[in-house]
PDB file of C-alpha atoms in Angstrom:
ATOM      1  CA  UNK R 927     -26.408  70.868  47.730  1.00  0.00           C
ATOM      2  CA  UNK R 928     -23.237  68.961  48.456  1.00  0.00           C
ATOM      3  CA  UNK R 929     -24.127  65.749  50.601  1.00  0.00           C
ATOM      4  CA  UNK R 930     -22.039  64.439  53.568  1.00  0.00           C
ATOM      5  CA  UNK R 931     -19.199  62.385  52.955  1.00  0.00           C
ATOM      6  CA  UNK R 932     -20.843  59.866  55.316  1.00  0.00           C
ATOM      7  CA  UNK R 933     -24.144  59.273  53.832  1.00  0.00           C
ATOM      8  CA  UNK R 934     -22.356  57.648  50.442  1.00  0.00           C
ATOM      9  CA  UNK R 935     -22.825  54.151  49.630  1.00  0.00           C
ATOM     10  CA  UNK R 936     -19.514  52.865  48.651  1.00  0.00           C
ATOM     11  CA  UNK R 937     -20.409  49.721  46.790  1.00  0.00           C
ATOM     12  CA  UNK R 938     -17.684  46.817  46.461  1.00  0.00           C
ATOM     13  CA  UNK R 939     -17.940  44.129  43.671  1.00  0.00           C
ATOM     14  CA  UNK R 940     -15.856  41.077  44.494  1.00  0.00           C
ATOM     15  CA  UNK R 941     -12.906  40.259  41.499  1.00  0.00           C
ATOM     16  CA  UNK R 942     -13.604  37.468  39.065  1.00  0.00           C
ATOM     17  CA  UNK R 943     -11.083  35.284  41.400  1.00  0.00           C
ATOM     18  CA  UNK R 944     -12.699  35.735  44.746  1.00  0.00           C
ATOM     19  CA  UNK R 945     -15.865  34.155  42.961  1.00  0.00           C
ATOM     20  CA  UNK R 946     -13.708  31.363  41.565  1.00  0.00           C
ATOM     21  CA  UNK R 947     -12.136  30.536  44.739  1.00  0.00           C
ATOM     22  CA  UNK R 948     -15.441  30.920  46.774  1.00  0.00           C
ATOM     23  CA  UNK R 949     -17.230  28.724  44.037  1.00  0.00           C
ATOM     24  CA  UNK R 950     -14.611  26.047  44.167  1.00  0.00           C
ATOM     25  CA  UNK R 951     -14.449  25.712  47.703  1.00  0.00           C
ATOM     26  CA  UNK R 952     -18.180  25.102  48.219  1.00  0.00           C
ATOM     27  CA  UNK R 953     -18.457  22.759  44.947  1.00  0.00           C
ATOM     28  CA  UNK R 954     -18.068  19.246  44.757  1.00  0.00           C
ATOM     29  CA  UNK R 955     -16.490  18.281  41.502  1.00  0.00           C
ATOM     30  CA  UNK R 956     -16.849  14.680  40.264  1.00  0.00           C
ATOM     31  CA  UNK R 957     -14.026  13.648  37.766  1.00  0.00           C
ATOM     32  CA  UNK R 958     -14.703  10.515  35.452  1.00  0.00           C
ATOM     33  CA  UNK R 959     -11.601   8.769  33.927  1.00  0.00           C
ATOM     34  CA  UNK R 960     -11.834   6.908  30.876  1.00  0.00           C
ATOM     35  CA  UNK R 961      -9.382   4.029  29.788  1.00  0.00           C
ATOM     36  CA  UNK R 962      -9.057   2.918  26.339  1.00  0.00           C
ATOM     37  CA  UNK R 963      -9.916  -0.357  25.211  1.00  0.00           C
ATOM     38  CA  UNK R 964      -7.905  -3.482  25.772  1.00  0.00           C
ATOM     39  CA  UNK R 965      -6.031  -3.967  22.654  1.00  0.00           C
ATOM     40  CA  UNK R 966      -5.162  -7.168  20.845  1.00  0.00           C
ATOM     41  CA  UNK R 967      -2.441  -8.017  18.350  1.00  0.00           C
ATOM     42  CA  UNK R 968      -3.048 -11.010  16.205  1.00  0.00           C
ATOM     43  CA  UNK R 969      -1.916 -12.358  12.989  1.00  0.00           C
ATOM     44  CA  UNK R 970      -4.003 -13.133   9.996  1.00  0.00           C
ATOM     45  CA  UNK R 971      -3.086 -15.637   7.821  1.00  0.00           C
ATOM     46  CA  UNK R 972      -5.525 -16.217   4.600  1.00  0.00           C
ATOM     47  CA  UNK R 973      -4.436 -18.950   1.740  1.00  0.00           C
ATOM     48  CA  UNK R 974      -6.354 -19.813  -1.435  1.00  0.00           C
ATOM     49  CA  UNK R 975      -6.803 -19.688  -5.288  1.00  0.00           C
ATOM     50  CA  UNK R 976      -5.410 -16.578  -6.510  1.00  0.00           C
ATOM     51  CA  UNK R 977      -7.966 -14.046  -7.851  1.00  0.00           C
ATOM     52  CA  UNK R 978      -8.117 -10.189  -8.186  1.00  0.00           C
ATOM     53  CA  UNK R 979      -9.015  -8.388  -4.644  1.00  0.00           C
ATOM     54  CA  UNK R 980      -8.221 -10.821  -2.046  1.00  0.00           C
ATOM     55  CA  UNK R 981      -6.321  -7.985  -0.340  1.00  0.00           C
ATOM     56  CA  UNK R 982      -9.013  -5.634  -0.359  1.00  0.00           C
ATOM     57  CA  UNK R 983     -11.583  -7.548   0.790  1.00  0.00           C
ATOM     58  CA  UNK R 984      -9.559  -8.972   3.937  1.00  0.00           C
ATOM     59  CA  UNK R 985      -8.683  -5.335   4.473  1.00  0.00           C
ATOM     60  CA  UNK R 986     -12.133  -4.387   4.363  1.00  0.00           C
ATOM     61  CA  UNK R 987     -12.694  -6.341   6.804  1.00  0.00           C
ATOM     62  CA  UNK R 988     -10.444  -5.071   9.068  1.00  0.00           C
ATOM     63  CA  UNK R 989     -10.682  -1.676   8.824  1.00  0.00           C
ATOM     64  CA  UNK R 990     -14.467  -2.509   9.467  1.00  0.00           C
ATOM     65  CA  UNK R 991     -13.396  -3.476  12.786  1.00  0.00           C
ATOM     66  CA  UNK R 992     -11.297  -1.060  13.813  1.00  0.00           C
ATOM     67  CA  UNK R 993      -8.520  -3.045  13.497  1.00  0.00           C
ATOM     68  CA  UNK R 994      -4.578  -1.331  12.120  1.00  0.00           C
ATOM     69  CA  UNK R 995      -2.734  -3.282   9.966  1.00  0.00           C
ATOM     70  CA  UNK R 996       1.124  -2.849  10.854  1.00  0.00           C
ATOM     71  CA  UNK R 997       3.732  -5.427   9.095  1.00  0.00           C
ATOM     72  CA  UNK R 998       2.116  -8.190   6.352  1.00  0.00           C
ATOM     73  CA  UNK R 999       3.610 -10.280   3.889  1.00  0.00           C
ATOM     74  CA  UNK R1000       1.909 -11.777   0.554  1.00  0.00           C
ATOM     75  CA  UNK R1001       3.216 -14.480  -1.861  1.00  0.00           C
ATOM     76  CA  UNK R1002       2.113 -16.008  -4.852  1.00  0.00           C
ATOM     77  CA  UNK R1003       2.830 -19.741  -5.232  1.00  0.00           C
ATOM     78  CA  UNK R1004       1.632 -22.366  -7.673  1.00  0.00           C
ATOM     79  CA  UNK R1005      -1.870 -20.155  -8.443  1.00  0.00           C
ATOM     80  CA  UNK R1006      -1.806 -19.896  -4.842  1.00  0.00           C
ATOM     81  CA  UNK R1007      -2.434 -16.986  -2.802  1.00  0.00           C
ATOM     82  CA  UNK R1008      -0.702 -16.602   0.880  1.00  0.00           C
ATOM     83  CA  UNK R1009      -1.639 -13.420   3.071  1.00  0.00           C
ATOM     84  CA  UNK R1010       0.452 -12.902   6.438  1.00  0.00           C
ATOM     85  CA  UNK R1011      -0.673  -9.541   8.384  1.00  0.00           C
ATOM     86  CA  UNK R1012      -0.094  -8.362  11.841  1.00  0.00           C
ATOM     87  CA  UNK R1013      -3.372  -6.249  13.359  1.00  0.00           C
ATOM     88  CA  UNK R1014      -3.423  -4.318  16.426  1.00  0.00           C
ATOM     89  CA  UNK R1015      -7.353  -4.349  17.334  1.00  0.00           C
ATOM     90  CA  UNK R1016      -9.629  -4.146  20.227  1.00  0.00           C
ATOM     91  CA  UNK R1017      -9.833  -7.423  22.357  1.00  0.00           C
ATOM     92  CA  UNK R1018     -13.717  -7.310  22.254  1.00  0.00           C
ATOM     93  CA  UNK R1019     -13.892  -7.055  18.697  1.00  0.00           C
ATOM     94  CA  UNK R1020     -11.480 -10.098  17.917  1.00  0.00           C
ATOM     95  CA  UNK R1021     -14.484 -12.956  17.875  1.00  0.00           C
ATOM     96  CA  UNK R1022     -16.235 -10.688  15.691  1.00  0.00           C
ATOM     97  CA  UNK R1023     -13.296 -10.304  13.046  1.00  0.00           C
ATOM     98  CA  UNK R1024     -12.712 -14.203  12.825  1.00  0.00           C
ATOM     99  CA  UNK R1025     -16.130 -14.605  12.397  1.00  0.00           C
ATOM    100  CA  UNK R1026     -16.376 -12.088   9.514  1.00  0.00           C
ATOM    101  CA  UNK R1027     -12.745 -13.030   7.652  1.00  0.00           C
ATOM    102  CA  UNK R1028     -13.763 -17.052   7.710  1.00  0.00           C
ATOM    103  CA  UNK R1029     -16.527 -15.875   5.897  1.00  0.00           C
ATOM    104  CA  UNK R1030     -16.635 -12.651   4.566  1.00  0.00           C
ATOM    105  CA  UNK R1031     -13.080 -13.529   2.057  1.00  0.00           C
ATOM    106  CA  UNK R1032     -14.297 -15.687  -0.858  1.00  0.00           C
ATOM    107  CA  UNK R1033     -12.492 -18.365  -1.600  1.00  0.00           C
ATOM    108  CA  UNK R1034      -9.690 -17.854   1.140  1.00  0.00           C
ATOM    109  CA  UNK R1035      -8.965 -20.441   4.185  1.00  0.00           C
ATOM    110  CA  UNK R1036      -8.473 -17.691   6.618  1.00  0.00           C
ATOM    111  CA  UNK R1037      -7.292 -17.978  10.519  1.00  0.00           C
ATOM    112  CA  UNK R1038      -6.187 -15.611  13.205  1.00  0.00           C
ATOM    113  CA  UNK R1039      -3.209 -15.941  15.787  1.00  0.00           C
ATOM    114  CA  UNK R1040      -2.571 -14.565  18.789  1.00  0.00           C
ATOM    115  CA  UNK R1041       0.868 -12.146  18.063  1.00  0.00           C
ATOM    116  CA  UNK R1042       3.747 -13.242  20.398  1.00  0.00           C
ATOM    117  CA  UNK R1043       4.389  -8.611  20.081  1.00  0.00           C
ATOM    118  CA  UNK R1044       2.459  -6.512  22.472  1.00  0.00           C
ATOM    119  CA  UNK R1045       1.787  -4.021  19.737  1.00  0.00           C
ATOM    120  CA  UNK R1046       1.880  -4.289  15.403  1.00  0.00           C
ATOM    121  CA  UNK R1047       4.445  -1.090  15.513  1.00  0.00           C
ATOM    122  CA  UNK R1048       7.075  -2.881  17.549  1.00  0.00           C
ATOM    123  CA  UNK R1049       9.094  -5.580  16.181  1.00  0.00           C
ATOM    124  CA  UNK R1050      12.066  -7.254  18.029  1.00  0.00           C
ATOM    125  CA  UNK R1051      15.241  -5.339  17.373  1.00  0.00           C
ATOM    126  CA  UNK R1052      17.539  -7.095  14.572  1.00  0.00           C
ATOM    127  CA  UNK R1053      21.031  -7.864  16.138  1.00  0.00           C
ATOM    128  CA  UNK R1054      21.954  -9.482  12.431  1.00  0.00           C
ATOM    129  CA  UNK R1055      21.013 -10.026   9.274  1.00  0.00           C
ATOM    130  CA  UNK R1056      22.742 -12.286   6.601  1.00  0.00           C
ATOM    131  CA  UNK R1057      21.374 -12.949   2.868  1.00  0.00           C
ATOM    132  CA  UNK R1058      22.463 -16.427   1.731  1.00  0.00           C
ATOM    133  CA  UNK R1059      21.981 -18.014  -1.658  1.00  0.00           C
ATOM    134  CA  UNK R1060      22.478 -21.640  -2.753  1.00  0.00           C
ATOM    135  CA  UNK R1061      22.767 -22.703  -6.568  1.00  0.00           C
ATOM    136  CA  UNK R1062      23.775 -26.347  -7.860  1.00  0.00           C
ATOM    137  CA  UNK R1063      22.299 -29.363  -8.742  1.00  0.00           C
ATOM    138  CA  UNK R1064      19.621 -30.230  -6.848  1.00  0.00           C
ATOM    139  CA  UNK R1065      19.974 -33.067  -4.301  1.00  0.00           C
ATOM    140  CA  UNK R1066      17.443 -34.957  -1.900  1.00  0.00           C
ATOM    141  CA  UNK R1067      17.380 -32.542   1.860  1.00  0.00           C
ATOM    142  CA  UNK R1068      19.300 -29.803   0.417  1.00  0.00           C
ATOM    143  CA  UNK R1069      17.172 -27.113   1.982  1.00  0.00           C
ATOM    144  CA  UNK R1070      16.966 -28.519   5.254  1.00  0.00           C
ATOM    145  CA  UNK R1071      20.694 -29.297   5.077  1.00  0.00           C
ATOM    146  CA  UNK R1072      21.087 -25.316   4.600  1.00  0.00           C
ATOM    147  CA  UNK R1073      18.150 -24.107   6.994  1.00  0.00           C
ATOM    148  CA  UNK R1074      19.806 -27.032   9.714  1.00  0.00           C
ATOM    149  CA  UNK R1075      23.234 -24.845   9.538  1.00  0.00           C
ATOM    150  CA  UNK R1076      21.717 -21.753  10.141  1.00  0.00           C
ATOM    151  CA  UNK R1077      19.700 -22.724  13.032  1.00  0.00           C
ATOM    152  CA  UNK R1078      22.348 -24.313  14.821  1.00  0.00           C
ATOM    153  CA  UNK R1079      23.632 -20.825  14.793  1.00  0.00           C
ATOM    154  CA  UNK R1080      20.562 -19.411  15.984  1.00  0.00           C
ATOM    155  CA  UNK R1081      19.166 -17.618  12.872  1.00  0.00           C
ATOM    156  CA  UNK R1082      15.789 -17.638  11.758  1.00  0.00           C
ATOM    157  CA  UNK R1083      14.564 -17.366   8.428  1.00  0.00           C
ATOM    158  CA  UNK R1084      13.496 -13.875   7.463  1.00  0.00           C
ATOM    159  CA  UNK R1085      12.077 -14.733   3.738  1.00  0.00           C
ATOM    160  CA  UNK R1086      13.342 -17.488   1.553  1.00  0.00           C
ATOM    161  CA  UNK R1087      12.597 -18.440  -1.895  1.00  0.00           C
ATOM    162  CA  UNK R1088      13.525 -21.943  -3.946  1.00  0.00           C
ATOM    163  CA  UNK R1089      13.061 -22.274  -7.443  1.00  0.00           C
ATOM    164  CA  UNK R1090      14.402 -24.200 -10.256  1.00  0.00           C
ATOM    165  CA  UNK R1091      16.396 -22.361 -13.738  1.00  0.00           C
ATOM    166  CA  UNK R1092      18.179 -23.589 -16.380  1.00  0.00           C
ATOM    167  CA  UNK R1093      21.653 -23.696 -16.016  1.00  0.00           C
ATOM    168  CA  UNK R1094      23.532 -20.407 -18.102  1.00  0.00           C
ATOM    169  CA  UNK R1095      24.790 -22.538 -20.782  1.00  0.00           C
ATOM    170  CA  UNK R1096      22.068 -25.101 -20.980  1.00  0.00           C
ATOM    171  CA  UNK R1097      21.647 -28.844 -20.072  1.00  0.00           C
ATOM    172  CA  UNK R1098      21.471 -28.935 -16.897  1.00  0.00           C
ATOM    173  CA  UNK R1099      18.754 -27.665 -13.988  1.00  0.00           C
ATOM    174  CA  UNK R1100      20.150 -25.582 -11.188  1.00  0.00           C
ATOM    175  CA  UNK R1101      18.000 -25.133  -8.061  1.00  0.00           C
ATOM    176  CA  UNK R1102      18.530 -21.796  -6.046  1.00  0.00           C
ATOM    177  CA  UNK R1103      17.673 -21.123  -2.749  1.00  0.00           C
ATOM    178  CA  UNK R1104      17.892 -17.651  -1.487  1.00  0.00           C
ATOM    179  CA  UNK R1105      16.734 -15.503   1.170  1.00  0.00           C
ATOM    180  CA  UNK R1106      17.792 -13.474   4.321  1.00  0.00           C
ATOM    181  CA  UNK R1107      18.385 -15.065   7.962  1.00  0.00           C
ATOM    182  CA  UNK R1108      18.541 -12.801  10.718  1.00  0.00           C
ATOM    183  CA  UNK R1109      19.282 -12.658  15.027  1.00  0.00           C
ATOM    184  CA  UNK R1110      17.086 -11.149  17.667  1.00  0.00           C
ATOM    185  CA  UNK R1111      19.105  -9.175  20.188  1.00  0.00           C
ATOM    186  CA  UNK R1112      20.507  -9.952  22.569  1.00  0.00           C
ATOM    187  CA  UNK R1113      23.225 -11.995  20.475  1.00  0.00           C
ATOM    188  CA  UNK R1114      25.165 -14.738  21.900  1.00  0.00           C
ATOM    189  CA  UNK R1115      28.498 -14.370  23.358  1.00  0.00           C
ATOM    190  CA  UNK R1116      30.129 -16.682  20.658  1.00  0.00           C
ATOM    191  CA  UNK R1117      28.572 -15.635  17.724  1.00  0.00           C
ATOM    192  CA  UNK R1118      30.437 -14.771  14.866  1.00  0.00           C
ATOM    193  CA  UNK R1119      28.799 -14.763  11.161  1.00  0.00           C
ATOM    194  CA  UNK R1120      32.288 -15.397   9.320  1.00  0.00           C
ATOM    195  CA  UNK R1121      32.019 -19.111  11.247  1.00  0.00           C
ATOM    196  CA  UNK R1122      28.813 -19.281   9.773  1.00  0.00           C
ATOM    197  CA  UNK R1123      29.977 -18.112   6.504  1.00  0.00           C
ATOM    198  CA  UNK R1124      33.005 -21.037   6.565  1.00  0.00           C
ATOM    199  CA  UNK R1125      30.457 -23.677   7.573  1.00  0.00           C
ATOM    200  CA  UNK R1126      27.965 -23.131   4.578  1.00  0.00           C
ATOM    201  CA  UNK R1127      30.803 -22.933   2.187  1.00  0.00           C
ATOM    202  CA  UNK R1128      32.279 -26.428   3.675  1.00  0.00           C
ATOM    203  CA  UNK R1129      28.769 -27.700   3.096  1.00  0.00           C
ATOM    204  CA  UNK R1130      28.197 -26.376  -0.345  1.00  0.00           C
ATOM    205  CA  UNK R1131      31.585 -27.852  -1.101  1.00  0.00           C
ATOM    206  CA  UNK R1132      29.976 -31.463   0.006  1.00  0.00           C
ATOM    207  CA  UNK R1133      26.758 -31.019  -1.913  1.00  0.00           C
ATOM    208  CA  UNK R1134      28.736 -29.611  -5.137  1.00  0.00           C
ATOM    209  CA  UNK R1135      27.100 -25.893  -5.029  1.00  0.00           C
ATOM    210  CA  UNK R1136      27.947 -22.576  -4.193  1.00  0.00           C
ATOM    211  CA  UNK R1137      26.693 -21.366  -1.259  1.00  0.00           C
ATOM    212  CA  UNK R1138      26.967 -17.529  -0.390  1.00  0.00           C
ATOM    213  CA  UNK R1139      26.408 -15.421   3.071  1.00  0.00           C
ATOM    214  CA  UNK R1140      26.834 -12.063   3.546  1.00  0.00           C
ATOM    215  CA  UNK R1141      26.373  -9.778   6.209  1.00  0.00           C
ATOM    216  CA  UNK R1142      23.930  -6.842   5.971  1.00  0.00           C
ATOM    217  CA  UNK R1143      23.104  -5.846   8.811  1.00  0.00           C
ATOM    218  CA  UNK R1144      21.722  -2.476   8.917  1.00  0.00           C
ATOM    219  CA  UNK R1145      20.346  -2.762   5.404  1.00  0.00           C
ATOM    220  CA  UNK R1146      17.067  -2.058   3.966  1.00  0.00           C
ATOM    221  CA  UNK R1147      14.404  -4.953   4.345  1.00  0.00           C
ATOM    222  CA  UNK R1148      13.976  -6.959   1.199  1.00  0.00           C
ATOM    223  CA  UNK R1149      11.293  -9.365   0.543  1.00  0.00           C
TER     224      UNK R1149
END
């Protein structure tokens, strides 16, 4: 028996986007944003009697608190020990880290300073860099007759290292200063390193030393 085309039930099922769109429009939907955590750049600076593991430990430390080392700088001096590192860490966390590194690093004067950078991975762009050396017999103010030239020009000191040799063919003491000196852009106007250059060699001429400055800019860093 063939039924009448009318009495069929012709069911329809709505498509997967209908229900989507119906859903949607009837929901409420509550978003929640979520900021990260203030940060906090600060520089830690730990001194003491050398000994094996001073690194580590202050490291420790910081990786303890969530803290990211970016740029840092060690020296030995005299059985002496200097740490300089820059850490990018959460503000809330920055009591707790003093608190741990003035204690936690045995043997080690230890302080923290707030970073003049907004962040560890940005340092000011380098407009110039110059390496100077001194070498001659030493005289009384000799480095800050050398440092005074180059911050007239506005150039701060990068690294710098003094020590005291025997002269190549003996009897007498040289004392050498080197290091590197370099300018934050923007650079002045006026500046020019070759005046800079003349200026040391007139006063190396005056203290009875060689004095050299070169520019390398664009060079590898060198500690």
């Amino acid at each position: 028996m063939v039924l009448p085309t009318a009495l069929y039930t012709r069911a329809v099922i709505p498509s997967s986007r209908w229900i989507c769109s119906k859903f949607l429009s009837n929901t409420s939907i509550t978003t929640r944003q979520f900021s990260a955590p203030a940060k906090k750049v600060i520089i830690i600076h730990s001194i003491g009697e050398d000994r094996p593991g001073i690194v580590a430990d202050v490291t420790r430390i910081v990786t303890e608190k969530g803290g990211n080392v970016g740029e840092s700088r060690a020296q030995l001096l005299g059985g002496h020990f200097s740490l300089m590192m820059q850490v990018d860490i959460a503000e809330k966390d920055v009591g707790d880290l003093q608190d741990q590194l003035a204690s936690g690093v045995e043997g080690m004067k230890t302080e923290c300073l707030e970073s003049v950078e907004k962040s560890a991975a940005v340092a000011p762009t380098i407009a110039f860099a110059g390496n100077f050396k001194l070498s001659g017999a030493d005289n009384p103010g000799i480095v800050h007759k050398l440092t005074s030239v180059l911050a007239r020009n506005q150039l701060t000191i990068a690294n710098m290292k003094t020590k005291h040799e025997e002269a190549p063919f003996g009897g007498t003491e040289l004392f050498t200063v080197e290091g590197r000196s370099v300018a934050y852009e923007p650079l002045a106007s006026n500046f020019e390193w070759t005046k800079i250059q003349e200026e040391l060699k007139e006063l190396g001429d005056s203290l009875n030393c060689d004095i050299e400055f070169d520019n390398v800019t664009g060079s590898t860093f060198r500690d």
